[in-house]
Tab-separated table of C-alpha atoms in Angstrom:
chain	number	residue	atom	x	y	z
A	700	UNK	CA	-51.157	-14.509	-38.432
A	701	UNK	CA	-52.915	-13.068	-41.731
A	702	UNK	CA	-56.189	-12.743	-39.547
A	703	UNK	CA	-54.675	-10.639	-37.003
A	704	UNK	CA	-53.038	-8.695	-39.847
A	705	UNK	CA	-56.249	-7.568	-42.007
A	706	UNK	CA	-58.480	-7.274	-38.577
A	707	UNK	CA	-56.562	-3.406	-38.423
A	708	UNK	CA	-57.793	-1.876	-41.662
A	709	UNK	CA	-60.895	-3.910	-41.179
A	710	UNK	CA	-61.472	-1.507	-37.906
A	711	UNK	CA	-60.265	1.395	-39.527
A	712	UNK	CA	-62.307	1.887	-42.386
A	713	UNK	CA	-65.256	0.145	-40.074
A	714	UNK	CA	-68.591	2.251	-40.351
A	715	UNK	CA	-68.928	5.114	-37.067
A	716	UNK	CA	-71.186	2.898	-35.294
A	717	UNK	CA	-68.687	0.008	-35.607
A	718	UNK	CA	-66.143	2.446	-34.365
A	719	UNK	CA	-67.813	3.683	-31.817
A	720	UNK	CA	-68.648	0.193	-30.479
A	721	UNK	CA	-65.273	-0.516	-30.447
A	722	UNK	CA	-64.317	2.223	-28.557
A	723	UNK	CA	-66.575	1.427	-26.077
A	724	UNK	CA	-65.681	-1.854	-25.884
A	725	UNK	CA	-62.379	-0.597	-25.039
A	726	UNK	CA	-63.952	2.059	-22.704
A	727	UNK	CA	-65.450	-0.855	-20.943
A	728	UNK	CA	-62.580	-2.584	-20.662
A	729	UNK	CA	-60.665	-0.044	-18.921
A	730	UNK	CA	-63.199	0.728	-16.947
A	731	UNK	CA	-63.733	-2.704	-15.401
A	732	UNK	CA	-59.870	-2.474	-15.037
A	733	UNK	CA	-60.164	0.492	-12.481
A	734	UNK	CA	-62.625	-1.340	-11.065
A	735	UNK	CA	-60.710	-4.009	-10.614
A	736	UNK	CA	-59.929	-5.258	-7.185
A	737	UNK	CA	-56.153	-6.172	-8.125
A	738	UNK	CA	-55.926	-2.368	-9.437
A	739	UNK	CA	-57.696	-0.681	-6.240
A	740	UNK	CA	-54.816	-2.922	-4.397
A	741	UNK	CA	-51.848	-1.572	-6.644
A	742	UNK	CA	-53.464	2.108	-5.635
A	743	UNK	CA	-53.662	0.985	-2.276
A	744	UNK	CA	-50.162	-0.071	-1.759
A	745	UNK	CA	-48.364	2.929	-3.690
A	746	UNK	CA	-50.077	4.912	-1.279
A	747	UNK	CA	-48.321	2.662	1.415
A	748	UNK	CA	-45.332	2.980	-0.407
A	749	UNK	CA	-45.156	6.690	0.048
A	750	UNK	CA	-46.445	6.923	3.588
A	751	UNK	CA	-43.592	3.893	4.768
A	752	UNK	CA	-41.107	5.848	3.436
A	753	UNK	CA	-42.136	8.782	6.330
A	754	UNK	CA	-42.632	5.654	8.413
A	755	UNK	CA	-40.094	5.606	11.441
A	756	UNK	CA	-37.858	2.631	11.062
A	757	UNK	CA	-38.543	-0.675	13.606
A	758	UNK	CA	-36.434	-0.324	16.412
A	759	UNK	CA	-37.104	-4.088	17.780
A	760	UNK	CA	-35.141	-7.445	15.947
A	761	UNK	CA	-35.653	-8.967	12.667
A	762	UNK	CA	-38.676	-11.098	12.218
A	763	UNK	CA	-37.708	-14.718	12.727
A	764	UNK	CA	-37.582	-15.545	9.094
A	765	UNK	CA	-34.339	-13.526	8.260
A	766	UNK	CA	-31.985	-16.371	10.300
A	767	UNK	CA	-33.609	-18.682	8.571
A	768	UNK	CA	-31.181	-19.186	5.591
A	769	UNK	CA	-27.559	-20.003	5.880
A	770	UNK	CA	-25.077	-18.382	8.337
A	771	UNK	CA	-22.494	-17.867	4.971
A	772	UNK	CA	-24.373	-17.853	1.677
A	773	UNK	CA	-21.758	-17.033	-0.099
A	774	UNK	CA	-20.314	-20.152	0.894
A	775	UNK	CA	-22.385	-21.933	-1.324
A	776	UNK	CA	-21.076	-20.139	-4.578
A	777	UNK	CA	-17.847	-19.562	-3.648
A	778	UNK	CA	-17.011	-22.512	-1.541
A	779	UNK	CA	-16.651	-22.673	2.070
A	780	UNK	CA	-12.592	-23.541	2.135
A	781	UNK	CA	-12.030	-20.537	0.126
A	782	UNK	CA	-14.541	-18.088	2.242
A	783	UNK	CA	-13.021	-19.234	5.590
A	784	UNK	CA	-9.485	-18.007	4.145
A	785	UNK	CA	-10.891	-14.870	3.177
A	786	UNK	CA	-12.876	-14.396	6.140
A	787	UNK	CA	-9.367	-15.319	8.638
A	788	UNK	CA	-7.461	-12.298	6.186
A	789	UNK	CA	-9.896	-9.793	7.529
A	790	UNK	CA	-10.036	-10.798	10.905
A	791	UNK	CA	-6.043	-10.626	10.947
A	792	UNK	CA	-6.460	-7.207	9.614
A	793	UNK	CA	-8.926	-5.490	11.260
A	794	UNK	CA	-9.060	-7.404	14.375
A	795	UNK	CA	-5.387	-6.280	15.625
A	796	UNK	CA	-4.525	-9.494	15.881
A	797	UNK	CA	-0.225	-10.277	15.143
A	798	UNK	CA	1.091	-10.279	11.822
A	799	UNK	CA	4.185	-10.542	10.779
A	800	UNK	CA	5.789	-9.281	7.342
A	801	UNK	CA	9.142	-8.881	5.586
A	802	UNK	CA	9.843	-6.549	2.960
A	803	UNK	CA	13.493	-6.306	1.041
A	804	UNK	CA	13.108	-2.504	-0.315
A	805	UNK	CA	16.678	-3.015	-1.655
A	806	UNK	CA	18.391	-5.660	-2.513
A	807	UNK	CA	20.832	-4.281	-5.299
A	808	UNK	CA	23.875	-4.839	-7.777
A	809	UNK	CA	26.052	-1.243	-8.388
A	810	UNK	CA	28.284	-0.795	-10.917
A	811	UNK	CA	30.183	2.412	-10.800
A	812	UNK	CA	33.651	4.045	-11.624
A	813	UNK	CA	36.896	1.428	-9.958
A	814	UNK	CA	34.815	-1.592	-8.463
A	815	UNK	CA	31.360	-2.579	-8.333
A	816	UNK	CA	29.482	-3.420	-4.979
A	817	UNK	CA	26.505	-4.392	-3.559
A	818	UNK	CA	23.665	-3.043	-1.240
A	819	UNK	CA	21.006	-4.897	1.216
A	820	UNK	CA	18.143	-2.639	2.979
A	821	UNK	CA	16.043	-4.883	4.371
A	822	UNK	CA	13.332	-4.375	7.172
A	823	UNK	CA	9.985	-6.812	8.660
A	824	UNK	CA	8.061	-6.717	11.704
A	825	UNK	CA	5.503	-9.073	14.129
A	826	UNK	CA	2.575	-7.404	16.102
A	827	UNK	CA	-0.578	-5.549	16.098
A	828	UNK	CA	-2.155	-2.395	15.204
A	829	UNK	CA	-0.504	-0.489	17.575
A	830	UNK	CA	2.300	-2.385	18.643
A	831	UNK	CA	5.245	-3.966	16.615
A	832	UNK	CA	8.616	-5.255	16.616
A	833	UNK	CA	10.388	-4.005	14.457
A	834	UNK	CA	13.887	-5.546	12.866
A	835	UNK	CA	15.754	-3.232	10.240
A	836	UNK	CA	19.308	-4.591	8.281
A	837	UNK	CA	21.492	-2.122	6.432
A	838	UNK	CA	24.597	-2.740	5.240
A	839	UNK	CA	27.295	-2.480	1.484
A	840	UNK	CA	30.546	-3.666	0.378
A	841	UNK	CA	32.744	-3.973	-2.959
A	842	UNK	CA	32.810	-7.779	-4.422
A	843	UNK	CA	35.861	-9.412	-3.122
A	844	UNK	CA	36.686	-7.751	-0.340
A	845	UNK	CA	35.181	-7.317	3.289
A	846	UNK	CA	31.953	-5.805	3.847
A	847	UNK	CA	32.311	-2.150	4.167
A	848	UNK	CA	28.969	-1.268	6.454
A	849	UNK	CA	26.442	-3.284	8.149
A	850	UNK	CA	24.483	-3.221	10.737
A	851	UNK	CA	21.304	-4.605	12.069
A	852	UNK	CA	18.596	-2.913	14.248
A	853	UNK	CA	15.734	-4.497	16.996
A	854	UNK	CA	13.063	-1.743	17.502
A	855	UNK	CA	9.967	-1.477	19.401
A	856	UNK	CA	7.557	0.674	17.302
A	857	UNK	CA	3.807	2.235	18.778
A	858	UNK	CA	1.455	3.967	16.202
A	859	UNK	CA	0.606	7.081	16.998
A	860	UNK	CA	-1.630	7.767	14.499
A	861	UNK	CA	-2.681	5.842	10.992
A	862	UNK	CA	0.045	7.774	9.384
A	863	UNK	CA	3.519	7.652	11.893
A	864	UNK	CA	4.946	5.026	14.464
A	865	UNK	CA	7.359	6.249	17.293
A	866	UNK	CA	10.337	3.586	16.882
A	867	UNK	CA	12.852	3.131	19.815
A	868	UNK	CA	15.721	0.440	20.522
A	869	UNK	CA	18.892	-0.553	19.932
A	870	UNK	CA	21.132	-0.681	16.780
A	871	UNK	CA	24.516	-2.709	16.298
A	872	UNK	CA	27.580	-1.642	13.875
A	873	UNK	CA	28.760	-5.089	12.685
A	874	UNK	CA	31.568	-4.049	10.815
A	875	UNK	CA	34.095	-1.592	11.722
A	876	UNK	CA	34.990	0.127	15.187
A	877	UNK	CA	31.330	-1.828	15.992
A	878	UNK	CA	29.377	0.328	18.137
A	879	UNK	CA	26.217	-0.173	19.756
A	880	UNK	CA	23.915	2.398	19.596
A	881	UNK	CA	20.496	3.966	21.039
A	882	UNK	CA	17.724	4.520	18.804
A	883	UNK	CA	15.114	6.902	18.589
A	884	UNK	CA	13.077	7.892	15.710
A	885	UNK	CA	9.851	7.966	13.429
A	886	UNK	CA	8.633	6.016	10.471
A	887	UNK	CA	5.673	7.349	8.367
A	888	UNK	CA	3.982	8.482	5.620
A	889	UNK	CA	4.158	12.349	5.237
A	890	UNK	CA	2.100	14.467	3.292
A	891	UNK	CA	1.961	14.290	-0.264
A	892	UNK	CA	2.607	10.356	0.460
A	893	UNK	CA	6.274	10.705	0.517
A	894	UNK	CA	7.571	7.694	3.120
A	895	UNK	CA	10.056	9.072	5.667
A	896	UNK	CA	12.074	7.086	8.329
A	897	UNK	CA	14.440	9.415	10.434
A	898	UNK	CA	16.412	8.228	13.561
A	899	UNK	CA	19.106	9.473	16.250
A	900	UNK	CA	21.436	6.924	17.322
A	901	UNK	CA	23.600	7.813	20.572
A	902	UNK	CA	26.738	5.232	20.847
A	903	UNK	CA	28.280	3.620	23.761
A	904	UNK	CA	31.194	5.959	22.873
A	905	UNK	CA	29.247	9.189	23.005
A	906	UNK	CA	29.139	9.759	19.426
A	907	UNK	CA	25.673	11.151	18.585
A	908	UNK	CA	24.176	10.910	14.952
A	909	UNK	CA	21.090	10.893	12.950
A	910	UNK	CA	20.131	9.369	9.266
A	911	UNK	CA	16.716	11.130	7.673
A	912	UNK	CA	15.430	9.203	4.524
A	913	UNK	CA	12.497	9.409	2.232
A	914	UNK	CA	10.953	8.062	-0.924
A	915	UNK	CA	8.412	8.922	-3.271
A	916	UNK	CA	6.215	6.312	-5.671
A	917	UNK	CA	5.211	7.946	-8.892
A	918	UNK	CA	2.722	5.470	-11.047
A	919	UNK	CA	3.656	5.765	-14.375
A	920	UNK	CA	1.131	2.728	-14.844
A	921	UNK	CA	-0.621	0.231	-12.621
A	922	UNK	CA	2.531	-1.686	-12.390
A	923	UNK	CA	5.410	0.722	-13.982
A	924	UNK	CA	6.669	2.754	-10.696
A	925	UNK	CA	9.231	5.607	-10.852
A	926	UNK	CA	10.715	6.055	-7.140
A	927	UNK	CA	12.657	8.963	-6.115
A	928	UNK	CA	14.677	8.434	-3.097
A	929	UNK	CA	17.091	10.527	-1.015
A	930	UNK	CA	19.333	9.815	2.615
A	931	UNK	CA	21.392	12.105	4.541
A	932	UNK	CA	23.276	10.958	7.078
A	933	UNK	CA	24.726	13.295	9.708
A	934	UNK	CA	27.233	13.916	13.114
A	935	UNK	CA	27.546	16.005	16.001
A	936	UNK	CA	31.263	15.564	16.123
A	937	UNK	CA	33.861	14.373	14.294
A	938	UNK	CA	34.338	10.930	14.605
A	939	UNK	CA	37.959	9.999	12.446
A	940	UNK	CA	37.974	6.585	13.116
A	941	UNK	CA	34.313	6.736	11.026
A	942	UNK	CA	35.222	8.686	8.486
A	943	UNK	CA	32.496	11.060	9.971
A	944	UNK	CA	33.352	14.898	9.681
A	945	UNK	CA	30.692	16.923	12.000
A	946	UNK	CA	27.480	18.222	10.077
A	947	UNK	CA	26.212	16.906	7.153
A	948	UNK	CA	27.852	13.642	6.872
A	949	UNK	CA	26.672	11.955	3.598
A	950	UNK	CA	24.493	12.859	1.275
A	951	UNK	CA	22.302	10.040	-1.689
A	952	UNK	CA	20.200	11.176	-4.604
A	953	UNK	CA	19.082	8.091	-6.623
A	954	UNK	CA	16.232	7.270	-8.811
A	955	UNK	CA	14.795	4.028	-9.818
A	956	UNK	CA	12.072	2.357	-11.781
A	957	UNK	CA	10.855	-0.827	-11.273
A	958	UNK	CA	8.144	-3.234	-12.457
A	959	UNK	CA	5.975	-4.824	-10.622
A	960	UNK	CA	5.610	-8.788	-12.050
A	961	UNK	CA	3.169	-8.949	-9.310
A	962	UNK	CA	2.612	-6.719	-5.917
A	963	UNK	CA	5.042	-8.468	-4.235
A	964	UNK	CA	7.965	-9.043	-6.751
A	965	UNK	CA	9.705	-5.859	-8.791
A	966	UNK	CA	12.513	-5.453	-10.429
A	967	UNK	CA	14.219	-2.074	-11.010
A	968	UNK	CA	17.213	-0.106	-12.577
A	969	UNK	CA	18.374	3.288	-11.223
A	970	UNK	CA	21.088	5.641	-10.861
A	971	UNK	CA	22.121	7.367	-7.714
A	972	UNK	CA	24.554	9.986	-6.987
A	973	UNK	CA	26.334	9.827	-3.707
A	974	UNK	CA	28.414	12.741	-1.763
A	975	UNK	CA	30.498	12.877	1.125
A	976	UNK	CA	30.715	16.461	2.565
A	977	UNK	CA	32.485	18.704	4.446
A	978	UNK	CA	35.026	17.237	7.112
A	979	UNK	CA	34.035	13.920	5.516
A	980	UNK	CA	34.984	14.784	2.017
A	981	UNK	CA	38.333	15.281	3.792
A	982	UNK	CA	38.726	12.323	5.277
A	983	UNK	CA	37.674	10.425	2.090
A	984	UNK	CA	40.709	12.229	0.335
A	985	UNK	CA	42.977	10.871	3.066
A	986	UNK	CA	41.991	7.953	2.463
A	987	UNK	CA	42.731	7.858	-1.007
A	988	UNK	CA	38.668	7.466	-1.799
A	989	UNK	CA	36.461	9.631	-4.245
A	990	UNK	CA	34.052	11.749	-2.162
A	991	UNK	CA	31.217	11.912	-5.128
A	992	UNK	CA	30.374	8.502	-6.565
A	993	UNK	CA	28.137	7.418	-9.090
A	994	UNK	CA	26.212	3.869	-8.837
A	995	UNK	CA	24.021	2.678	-11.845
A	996	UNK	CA	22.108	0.346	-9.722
A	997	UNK	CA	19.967	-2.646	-10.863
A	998	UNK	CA	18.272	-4.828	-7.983
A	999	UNK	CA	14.814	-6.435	-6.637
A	1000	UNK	CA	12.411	-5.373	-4.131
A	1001	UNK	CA	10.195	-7.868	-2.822
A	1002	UNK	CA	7.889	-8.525	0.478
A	1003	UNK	CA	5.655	-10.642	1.711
């Protein structure tokens, strides 16, 4: 260590001639460095570089050494049981092969002015990328007493594009005058990403209808979600035995926030404001009912 220390100044204040030997010493050096087969190589082969990379690319297969290592290396990190799950997942999803899924988008408690109630909006399908089945449940009530609506829909659905199915079946009232119905509509996601189902339903009895509704998701975080939602529900006719003035039946503003525990499993609280207009508002007075109601709603929305 001290040697290689004191060998510096040594050189430095070293007479010219030592200096100059040095430096050609060093001159040498580098010299028999160019010189040096190794270093004519390097030149040679960044010279290569640059002239492969104008070089067209092989059009014939890989040489036989690129098969030669495992089919899945990343089997051999990971572990095989866990790649062949993930590698069936992608398959399923890319591959158009069935898949079926269930999603509960409300499943609610609402407390409100006279007596509190419930809510169920529930919807899952089985198919492919382009084809599904689709199976849609709707329905509310007031605890202890009958259910108020319900009904339960069977759909066939065909993408016609990544953003909107075409959705056509059948739809039966279970509570009520029960009706069964015709059913015609779209399910999507519209611009600005707000999700939008809208059907016409055409009864055995003639009664025509339609129901538009659409949500937004605002991320307030990666799992806090603020979700404005509105339905309006309306008639061609009146139907009294419905409740159902002609026009703009019924009308639902609501707003709720839920948080995700995981992507599949969210809570949420809300309020929603809900109207009954026109020839319905009359009917709802008849019947000794409010026609504007207020639910403070608290629920869970799960799928899987």
């Amino acid at each position: 260590m001290h040697r290689t220390i004191l060998l510096v100044p040594l050189i430095a204040f070293a007479s010219p001639a030592v200096a100059q030997d040095h430096a050609g010493h060093e001159t040498g050096e580098d010299q028999q460095t160019m010189d040096h087969p190794h270093h004519q190589m390097d030149e040679a082969s960044m010279g290569s570089d640059e002239s492969a990379a104008d070089a067209p690319i092989p059009q014939g297969p890989p040489p036989p050494e690129a098969l030669e290592g495992p089919a899945y290396a990343a089997d051999q990190s990971v572990g095989a049981e866990r790649m062949n799950s993930s590698r069936l997942d992608v398959v399923r999803k890319v591959s158009g092969m069935p898949v079926a899924w269930l999603q509960a988008e409300r499943l609610e408690y609402r407390a409100r002015d006279g007596e509190d109630g419930y809510l169920w909006d529930v919807q899952g399908y089985y198919g492919g990328d382009y084809n599904k089945i689709w199976l849609k449940s709707e329905g509310e009530g007031n605890f202890d007493e009958d259910v108020e609506d319900a009904e339960i829909q069977a759909l066939w659905s065909h993408a016609l594009n990544p953003w909107w199915d075409f959705q056509a079946g059948v739809r039966q009232d279970l509570t009520g005058p029960t009706r069964t119905h015709a059913v015609v509509g779209m399910q999507g996601l519209a611009p600005y990403l707000f999700e939008v189902d809208a059907a016409a339903f055409l009864s055995d009895q003639g009664d025509f209808t339609g129901r538009i509704e659409a949500e937004f998701d605002q991320r307030i975080t990666q799992r806090l979600i603020l979700q404005p939602r509105t339905e309006l529900v309306l008639a061609a006719q009146d139907i009294p035995e419905l409740g159902m003035g002609a026009g703009l039946h019924k009308a639902e503003l609501g707003i709720r926030l839920r948080y995700e525990i995981k992507r599949e499993f969210a809570p949420y609280i809300g309020i929603e404001q809900e109207w009954r207009l026109g020839g319905s508002a009359d009917y709802a007075r008849a019947a000794g009912e409010d026609p504007s109601v207020t639910n403070y709603v608290a629920g869970i929305r799960f799928w899987f």
